[in-house]
XYZ file of C-alpha atoms in Angstrom:
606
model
C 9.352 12.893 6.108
C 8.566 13.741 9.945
C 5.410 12.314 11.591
C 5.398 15.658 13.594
C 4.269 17.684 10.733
C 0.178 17.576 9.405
C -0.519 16.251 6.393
C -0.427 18.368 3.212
C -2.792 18.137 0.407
C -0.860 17.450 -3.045
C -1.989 20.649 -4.668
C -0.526 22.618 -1.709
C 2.724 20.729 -1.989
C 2.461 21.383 -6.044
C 1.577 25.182 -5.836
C 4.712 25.769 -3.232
C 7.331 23.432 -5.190
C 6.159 25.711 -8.469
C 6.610 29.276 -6.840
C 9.716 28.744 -6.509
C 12.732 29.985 -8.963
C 14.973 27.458 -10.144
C 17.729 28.735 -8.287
C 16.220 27.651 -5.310
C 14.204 24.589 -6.888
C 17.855 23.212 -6.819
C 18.085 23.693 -3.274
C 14.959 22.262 -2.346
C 16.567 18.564 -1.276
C 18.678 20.222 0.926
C 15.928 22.386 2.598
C 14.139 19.680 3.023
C 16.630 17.739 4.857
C 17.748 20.458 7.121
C 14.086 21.156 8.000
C 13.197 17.775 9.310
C 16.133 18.006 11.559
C 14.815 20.689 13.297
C 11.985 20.008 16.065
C 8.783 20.346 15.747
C 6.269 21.820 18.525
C 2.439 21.507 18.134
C 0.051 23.871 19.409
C -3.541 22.664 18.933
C -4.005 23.233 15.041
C -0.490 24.298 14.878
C 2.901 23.173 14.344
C 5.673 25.620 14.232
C 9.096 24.567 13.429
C 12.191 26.711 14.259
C 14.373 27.188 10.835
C 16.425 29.054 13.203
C 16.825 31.517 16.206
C 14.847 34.310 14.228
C 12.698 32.613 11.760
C 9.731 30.290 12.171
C 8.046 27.669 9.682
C 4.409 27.927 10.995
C 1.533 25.011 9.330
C -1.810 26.028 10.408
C -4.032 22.368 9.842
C -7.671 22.983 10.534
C -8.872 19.271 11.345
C -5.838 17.705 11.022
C -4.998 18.947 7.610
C -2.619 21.533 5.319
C -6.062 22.192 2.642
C -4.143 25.886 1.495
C -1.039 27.286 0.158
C -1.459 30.097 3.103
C -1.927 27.725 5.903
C 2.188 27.259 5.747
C 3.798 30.685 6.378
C 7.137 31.494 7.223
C 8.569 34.690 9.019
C 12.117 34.759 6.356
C 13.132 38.151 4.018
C 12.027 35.835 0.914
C 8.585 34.957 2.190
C 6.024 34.097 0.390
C 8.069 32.514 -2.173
C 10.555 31.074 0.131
C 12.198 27.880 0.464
C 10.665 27.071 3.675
C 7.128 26.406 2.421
C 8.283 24.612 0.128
C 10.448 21.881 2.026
C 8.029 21.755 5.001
C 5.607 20.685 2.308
C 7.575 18.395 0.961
C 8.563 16.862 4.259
C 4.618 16.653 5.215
C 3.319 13.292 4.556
C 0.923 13.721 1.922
C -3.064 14.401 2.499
C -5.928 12.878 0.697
C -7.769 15.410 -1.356
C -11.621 15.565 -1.096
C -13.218 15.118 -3.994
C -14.486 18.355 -6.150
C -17.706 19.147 -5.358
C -20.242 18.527 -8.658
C -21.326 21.735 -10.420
C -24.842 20.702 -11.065
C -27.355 19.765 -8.693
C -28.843 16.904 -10.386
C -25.431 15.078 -9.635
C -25.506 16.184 -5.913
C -28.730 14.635 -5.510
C -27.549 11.376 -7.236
C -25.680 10.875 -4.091
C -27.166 9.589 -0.706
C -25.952 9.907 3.249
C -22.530 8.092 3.346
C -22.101 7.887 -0.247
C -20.277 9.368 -3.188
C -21.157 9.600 -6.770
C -18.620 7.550 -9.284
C -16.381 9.632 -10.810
C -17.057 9.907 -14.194
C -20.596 11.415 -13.887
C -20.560 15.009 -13.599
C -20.408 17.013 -16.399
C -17.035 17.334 -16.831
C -16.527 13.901 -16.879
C -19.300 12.581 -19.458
C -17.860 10.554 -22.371
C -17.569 11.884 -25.745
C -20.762 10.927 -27.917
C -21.818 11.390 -31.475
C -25.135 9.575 -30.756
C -27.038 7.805 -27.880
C -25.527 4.470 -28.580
C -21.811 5.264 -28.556
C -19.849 3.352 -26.401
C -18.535 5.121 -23.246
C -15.191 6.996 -23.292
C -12.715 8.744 -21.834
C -13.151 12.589 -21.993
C -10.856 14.843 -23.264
C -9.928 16.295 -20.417
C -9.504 12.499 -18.576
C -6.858 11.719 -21.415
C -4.935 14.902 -21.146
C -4.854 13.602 -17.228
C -3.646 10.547 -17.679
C -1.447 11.654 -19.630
C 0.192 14.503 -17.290
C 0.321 11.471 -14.939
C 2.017 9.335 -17.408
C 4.623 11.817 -17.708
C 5.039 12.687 -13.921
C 5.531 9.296 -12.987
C 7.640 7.718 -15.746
C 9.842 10.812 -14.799
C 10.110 9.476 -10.974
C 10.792 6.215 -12.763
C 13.703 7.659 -14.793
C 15.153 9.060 -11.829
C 14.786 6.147 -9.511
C 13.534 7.055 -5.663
C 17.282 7.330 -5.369
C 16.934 10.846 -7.534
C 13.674 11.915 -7.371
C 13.649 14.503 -5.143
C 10.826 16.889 -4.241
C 11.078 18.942 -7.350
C 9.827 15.662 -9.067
C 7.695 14.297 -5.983
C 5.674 17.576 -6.475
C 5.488 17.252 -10.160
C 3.631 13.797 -9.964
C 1.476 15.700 -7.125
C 0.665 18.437 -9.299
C -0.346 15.552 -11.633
C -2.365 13.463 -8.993
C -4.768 16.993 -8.123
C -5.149 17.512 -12.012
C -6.279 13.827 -12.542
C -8.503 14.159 -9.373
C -9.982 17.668 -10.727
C -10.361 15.709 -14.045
C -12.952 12.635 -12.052
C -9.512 9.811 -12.388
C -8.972 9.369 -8.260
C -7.685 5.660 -8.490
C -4.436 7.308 -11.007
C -4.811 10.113 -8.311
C -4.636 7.529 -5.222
C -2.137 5.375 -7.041
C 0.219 8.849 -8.208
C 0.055 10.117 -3.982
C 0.951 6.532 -3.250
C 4.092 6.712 -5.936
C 4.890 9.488 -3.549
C 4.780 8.378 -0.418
C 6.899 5.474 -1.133
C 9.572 7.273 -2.821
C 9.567 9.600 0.311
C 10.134 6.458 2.600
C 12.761 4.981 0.643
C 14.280 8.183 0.873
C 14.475 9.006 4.713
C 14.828 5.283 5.020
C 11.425 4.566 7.286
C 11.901 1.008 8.152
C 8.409 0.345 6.981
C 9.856 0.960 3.517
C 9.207 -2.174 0.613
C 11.181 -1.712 -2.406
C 8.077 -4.023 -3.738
C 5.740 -2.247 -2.857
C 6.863 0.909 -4.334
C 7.388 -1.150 -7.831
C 3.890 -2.399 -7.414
C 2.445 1.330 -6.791
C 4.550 2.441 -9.894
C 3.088 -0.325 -11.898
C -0.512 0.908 -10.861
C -0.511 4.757 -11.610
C 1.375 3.573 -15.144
C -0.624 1.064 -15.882
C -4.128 2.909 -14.879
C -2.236 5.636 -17.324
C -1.155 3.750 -19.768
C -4.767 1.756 -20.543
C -7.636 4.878 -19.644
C -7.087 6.996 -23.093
C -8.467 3.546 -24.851
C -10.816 1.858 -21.838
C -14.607 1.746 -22.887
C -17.422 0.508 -20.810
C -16.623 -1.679 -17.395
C -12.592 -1.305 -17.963
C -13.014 2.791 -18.294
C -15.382 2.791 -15.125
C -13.166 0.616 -12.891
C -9.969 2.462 -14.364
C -11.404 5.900 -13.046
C -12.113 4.615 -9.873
C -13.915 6.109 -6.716
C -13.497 9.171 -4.912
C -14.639 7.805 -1.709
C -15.982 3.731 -0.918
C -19.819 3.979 -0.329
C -21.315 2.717 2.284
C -24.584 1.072 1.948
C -27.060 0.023 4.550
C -26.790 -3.518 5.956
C -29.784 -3.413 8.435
C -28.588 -5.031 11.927
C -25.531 -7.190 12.286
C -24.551 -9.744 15.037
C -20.838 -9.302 14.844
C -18.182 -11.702 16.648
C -14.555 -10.009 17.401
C -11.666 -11.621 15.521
C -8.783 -9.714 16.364
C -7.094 -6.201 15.917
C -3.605 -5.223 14.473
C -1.978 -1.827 14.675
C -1.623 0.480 11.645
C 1.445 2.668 11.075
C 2.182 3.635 7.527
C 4.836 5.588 5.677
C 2.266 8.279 5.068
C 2.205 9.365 8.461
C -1.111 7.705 10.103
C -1.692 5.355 12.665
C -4.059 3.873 14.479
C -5.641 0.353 14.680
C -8.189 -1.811 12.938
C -10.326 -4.455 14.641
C -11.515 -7.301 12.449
C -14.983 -8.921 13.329
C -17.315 -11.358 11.123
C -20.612 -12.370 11.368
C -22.633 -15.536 11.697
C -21.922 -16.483 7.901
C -18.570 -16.191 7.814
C -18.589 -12.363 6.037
C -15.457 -10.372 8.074
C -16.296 -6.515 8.753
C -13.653 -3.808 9.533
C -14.116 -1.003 12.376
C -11.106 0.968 12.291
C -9.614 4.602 13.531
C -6.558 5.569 11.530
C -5.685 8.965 12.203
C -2.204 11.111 11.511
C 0.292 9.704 13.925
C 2.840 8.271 14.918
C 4.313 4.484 16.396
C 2.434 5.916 19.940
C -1.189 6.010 17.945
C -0.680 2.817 16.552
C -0.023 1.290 20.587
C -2.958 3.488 21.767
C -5.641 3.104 19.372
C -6.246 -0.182 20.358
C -7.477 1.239 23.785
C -9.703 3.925 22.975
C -13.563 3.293 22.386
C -14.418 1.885 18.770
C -16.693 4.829 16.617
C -19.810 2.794 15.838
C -23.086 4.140 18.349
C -22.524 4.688 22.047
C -20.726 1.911 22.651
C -17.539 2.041 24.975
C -15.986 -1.139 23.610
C -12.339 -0.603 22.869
C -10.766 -1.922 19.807
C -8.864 -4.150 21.991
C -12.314 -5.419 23.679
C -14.062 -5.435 21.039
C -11.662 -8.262 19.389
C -12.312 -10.536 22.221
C -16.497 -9.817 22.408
C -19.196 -8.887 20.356
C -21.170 -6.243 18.726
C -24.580 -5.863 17.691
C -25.378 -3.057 15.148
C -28.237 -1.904 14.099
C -29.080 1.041 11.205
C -25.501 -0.561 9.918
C -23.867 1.054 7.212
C -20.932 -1.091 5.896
C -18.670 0.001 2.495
C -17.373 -2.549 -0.273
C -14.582 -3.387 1.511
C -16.884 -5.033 4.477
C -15.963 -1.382 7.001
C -18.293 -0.492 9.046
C -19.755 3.021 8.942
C -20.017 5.559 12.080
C -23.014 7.534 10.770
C -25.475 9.330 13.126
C -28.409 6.461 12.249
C -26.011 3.567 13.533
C -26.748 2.301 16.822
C -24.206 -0.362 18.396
C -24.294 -2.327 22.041
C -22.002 -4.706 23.386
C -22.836 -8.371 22.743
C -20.758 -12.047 24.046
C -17.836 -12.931 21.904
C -17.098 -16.335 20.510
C -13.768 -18.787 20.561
C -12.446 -19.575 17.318
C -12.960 -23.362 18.138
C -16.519 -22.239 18.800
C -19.273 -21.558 16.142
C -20.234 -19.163 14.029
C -16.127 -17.900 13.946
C -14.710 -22.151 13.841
C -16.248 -22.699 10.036
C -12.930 -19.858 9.239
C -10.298 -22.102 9.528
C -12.537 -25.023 8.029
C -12.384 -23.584 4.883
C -9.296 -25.314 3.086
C -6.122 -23.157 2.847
C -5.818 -23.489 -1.111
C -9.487 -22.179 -1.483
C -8.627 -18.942 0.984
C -5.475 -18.474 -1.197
C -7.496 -18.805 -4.173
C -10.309 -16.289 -3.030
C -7.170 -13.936 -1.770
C -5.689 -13.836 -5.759
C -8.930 -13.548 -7.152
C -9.465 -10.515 -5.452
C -10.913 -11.053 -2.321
C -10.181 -10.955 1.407
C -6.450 -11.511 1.788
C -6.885 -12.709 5.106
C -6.039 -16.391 5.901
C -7.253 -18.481 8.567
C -5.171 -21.919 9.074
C -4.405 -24.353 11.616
C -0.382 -25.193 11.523
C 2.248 -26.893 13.695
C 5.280 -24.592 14.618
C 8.524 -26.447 13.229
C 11.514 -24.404 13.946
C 12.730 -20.826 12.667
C 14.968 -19.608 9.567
C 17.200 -16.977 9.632
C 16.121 -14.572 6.657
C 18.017 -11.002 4.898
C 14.999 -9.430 7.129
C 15.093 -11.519 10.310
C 14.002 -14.407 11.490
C 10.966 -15.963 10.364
C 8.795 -19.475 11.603
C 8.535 -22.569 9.789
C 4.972 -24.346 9.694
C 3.155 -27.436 8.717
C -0.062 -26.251 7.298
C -1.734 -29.563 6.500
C 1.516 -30.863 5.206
C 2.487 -27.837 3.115
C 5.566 -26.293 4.182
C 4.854 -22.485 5.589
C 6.776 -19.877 6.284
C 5.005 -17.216 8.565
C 6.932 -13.684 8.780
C 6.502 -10.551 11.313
C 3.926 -8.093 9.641
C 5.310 -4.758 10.726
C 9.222 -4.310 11.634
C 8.935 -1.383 13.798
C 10.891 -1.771 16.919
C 7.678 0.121 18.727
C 5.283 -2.652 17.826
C 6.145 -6.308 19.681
C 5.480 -8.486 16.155
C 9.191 -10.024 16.509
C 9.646 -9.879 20.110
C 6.385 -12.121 19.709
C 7.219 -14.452 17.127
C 10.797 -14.861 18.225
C 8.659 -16.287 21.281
C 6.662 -18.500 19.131
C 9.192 -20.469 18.085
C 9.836 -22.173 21.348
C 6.191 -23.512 21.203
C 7.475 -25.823 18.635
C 5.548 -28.865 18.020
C 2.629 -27.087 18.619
C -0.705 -26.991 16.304
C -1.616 -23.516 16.447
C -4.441 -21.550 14.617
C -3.685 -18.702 13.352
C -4.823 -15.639 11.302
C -1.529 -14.388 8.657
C -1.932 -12.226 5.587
C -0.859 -13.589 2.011
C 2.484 -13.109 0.804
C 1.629 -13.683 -3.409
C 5.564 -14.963 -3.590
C 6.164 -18.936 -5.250
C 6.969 -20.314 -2.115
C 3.999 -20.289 0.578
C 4.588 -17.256 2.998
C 1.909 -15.143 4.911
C 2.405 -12.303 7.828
C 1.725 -13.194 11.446
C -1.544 -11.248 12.466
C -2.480 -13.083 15.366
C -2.435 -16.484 16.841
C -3.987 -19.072 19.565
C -2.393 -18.846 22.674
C 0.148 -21.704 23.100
C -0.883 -22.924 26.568
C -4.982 -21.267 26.439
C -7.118 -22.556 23.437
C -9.918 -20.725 24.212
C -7.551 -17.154 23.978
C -5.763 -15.462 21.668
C -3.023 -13.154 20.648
C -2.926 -9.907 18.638
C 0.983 -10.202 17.751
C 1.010 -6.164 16.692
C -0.687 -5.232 20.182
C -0.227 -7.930 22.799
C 3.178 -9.112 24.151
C 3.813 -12.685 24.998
C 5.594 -13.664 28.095
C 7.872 -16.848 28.808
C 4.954 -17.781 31.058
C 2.593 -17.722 28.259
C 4.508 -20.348 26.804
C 4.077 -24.388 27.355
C 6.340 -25.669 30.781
C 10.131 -25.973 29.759
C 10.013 -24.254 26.191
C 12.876 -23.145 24.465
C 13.127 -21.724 21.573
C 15.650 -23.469 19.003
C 18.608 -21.109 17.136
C 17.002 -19.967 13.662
C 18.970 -22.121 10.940
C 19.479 -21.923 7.661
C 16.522 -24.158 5.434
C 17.189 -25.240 2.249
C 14.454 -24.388 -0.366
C 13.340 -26.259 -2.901
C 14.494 -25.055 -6.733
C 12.461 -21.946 -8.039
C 11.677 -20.711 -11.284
C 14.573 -18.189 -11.894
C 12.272 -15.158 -12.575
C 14.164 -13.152 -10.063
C 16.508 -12.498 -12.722
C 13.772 -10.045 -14.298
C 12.196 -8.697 -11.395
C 16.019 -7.808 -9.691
C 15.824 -5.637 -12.879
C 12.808 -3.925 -12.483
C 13.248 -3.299 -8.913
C 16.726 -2.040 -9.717
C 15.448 0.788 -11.728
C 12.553 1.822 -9.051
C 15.485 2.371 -7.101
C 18.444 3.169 -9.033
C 16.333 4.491 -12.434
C 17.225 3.828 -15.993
C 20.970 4.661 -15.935
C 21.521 1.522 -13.298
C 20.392 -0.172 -16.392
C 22.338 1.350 -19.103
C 24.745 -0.795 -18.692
C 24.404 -4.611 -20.314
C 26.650 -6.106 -17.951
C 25.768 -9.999 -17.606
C 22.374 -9.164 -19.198
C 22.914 -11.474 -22.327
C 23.895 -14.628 -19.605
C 20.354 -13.737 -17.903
C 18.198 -13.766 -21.047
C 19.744 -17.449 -22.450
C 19.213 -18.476 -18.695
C 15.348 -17.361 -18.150
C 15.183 -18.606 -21.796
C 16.358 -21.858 -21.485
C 14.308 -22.722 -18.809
C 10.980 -22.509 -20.461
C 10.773 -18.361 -19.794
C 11.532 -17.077 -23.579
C 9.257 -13.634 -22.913
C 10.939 -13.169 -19.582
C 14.331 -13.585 -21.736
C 12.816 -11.026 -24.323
C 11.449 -8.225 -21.844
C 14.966 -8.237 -20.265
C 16.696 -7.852 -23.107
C 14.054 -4.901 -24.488
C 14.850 -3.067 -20.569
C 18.101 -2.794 -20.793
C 17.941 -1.778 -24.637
C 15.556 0.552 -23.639
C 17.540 1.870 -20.892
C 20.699 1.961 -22.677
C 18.787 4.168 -25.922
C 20.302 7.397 -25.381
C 20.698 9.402 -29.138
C 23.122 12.152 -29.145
C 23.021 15.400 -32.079
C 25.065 16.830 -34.543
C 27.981 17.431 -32.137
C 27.617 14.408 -30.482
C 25.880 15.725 -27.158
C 23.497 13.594 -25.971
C 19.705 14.323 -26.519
C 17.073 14.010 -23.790
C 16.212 10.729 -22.888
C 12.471 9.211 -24.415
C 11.110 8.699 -20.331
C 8.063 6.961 -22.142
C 10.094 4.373 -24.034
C 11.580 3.389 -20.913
C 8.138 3.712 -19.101
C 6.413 1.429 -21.376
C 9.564 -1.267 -21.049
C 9.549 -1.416 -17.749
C 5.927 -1.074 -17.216
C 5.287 -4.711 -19.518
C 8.551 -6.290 -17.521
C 6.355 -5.289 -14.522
C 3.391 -7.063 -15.320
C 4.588 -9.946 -16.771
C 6.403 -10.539 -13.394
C 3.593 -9.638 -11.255
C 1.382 -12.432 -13.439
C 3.491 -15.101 -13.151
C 4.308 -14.595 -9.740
C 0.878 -14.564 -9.010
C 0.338 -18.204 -10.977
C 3.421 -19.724 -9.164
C 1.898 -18.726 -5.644
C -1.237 -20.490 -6.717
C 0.821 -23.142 -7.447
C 2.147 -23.263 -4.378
C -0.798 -23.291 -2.450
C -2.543 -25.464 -5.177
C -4.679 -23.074 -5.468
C -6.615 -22.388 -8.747
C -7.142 -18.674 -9.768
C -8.919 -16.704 -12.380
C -5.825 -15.089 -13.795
C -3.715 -18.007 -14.094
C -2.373 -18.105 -17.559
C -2.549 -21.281 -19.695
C 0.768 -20.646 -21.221
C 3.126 -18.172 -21.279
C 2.085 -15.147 -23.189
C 3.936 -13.019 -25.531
C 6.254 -9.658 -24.745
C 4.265 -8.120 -28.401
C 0.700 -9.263 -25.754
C 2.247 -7.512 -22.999
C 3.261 -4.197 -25.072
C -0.079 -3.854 -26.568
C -1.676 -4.215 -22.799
């Protein structure tokens, strides 16, 4: 995947991968590699890409954006249904799809300026009924969706990111359009995000998580696996929205908290400035655009899109903003609608009022509110203690109120200065800091460096992803101590599952065909208290290893779904009681911590 190329909309992608003959689908990995090694040159709405000395892969992106199979032409012999399309497609990041437009009117008018109706309520989404009272469900056509999405991803899943190429990428995009057609955009969202992922792991971007991937496969199954049955609240939050309303807020007084760049496997870039008001309540004003590690360095200088305000996002996180006609979504951004007006206002310290009552709210209640499903955002006051040298660099060591804290860069790319910066930090040791990280849900406390008091000015601060620390910056003779190797303290050996289920995001099933020391890892999680974790290894690799073979001993093709469904509980199970042991932690209390351990028969039912 190339950052120089537009994003395509899924169906595009889809259409192209499907035109093609299966000679050629075979052929499509290796098209796609040898196209993103050639260079890309953009011409307004254009980027044409030289296949070679006679032919030309031309993407025509109106606004940014591949919307049509005949926006990508090429000039080959086999054009149309050429290989070209197809892997310049594929090597596109991937688009998001506006929603269908609704067929009736009376729906069209359900929906206000800056909002979108909830999937779900057009025609072609209305539950089946046999009479007024019947409990909301699915439609047919949602279930058949879900299903194709089942069946696309739990194929990516059998392959692994390490096989699915872009025959199979394009099958689970064919399956995110049809779910999106069919009013299900959250399993459309979570399918494009399977996508992207598997694309990053695959051109190794260094802004590639194994994690995350396994999280975004857990989502799309899970949302898959649960819709066909969901009634009521489940079905409507397991359809998701097309688009996050925004609804009015009247005027704001907003106070700038910082900004951090945005670069994402997908292709975009840009920055996001984080503000709150005089309550405490944080707002977002972002511009994320398709981009690359350049966007993400120079959004923070151009003028924030809220009223005629020339604040840049960089400004704006060190002043203040008052809004008026403000329209502000669910997830607290603010909207850019022609009613909003906006003019430059004072700022405020974080040791000063209304931003100091942040950090006064105690870290286990933030962490609390974070796995509850709020604001992941912490704010904390700590006291550098040294470094560590992790698998993925160096990290620092805090003292959060005497809780041991680990505090990691939040973006590796060598364009950004997050570990130039904190490899700074860690010759301000000994000092007490505040600081704004992002939660790490892992046993042992951990958050991402956002941005932090400056060590020698308490009434500034630093945005680690956009400003650079100097040695000057830093208190008189500081030196920063040699990262060393920090004991931790004994953890609860679920890594023995979850090293499984990450091993077959990556590798697929066959990486787990074999049993290996699977037996030794079962007793182990069992004897320690973790009997279902014992159990949902044991039905993986079982799973994994089920292959039946005919009459003539050939082997038969594999049952994806079986495999789907074992991994999928192993998957959840781990995220849960990952998600209890960070509240532990913290000593935080949260809503999904479970009293005891549940069952694997609980988990394969849910």
């Amino acid at each position: 995947m190339t950052p120089d190329l537009p994003p395509v909309a899924p169906s595009v992608t889809a259409e192209l991968v499907e035109a093609l003959s299966p000679r050629l689908r075979k052929r499509l990995d290796a098209g796609v590699t040898k196209l993103v090694a050639r260079p890309a040159v953009r011409e307004g709405d254009t980027v044409r890409i030289a296949v070679d000395d006679e032919t030309d892969v031309v993407l025509h992106a109106p606004g940014g954006t591949v919307t049509g199979a005949d926006a990508i032409r090429c000039g080959c012999l086999l054009a149309p249904d050429c290989l070209h399309r197809a892997a310049a497609a594929s090597a596109a990041p991937v688009a998001d799809e506006a929603p269908p437009p609704s067929p009736a009117p009376a729906e069209a008018a359900e929906a206000r300026e800056g909002t979108e109706p909830v999937p779900g309520t057009g025609p072609a989404a209305r539950p089946d009924r046999t009479g007024p009272a019947e409990t909301e469900t699915a439609t047919a056509e949602q279930r058949a969706a879900a299903r194709t999405v089942r069946d696309a991803a739990a194929a990516v899943l059998e392959a692994g990111a390490d096989g699915a190429g872009a025959v199979l990428q394009a099958g689970l995009l064919h399956a995110a359009h049809t779910a999106r057609l069919a009013g299900l955009p959250r399993a459309s969202a979570a399918a494009v995000s399977v996508v992207t992922g598997v694309r990053a792991a695959r051109s190794a971007d260094p802004g590639y998580r194994l994690a995350d991937l396994a999280g975004a496969l857990a989502d799309v199954l899970g949302v898959a696996h649960r819709l066909p049955h969901a009634t009521g609240p489940d079905l409507t939050e397991l359809r998701g929205t097309a688009r996050q309303p925004y609804r009015p807020d009247g005027s704001l007084r907003l106070y700038g908290l910082f900004s951090e760049p945005v670069l994402t496997a997908t292709g975009y870039a840009g920055a996001v400035t984080w503000t709150a008001d005089a309550d405490g309540r944080l707002y977002t004003v972002s511009d994320v655009a398709p981009g690359g590690p350049a966007r993400a360095t120079g959004a923070a200088d151009r003028a924030v899109r809220i009223g005629d305000t020339a604040l840049t996002h960089r400004e704006l996180s060190r002043a203040g903003l008052a809004v008026s006609g403000a329209t502000v979504s669910p997830t607290g951004r603010l909207g850019a609608g022609a009613g909003v007006r906006a003019v430059r206002a004072s700022g405020a310290a974080w040791h000063a009022e209304p931003l100091d009552r942040l950090w006064a709210v105690p870290a286990a209640e933030q962490v609390a509110r974070a796995l509850n499903g709020g604001q992941d955002l912490l704010f904390l006051e700590v006291i550098l203690t040294g470094t560590v040298r992790e698998a993925t660099g160096d990290c620092l060591l805090a003292d959060c109120a005497g809780l041991p804290l680990r505090l990691a860069t939040a973006h590796d790319d060598p364009s950004l200065p997050h570990r130039d910066n904190l490899r700074l930090l860690a010759a301000a040791r000994g000092n007490r800091l505040r600081i704004v990280a992002r939660l790490v849900p892992e046993p042992l406390p951990r958050a991402l460096l956002l941005a932090v008091e400056h060590p020698t000015d308490p009434a500034a601060r630093v945005d680690l992803g956009l400003d650079r620390l100097r040695h000057a910056d830093l208190p008189a003779g500081a030196v920063a101590p040699p990262a060393e190797a920090v004991p931790t303290a004994d953890e609860v050996p679920l890594h023995l599952l979850r090293r499984r289920v990450h091993q077959a995001v990556s590798g697929g099933r066959r990486v787990l065909a074999f049993a290996g020391s699977v037996s030794g890892d079962a007793v182990r999680l069992r004897r320690l208290g973790l009997a279902t974790a014992g159990d949902l290894l044991d039905d993986l690799h079982a799973a994994a290893a089920d292959r039946s073979r005919d009459a003539f001993g050939r082997l038969l093709p594999a049952d994806t779904d079986h495999f789907a469904r074992a991994w999928l509980a192993a998957a959840v199970y781990t995220d849960a009681v990952e998600r209890a042991l960070c509240a532990g932690g913290w000593g935080a209390a949260t809503t999904e911590t479970p009293s005891s351990e549940p069952s694997s028969a609980t988990l394969a039912r849910g």
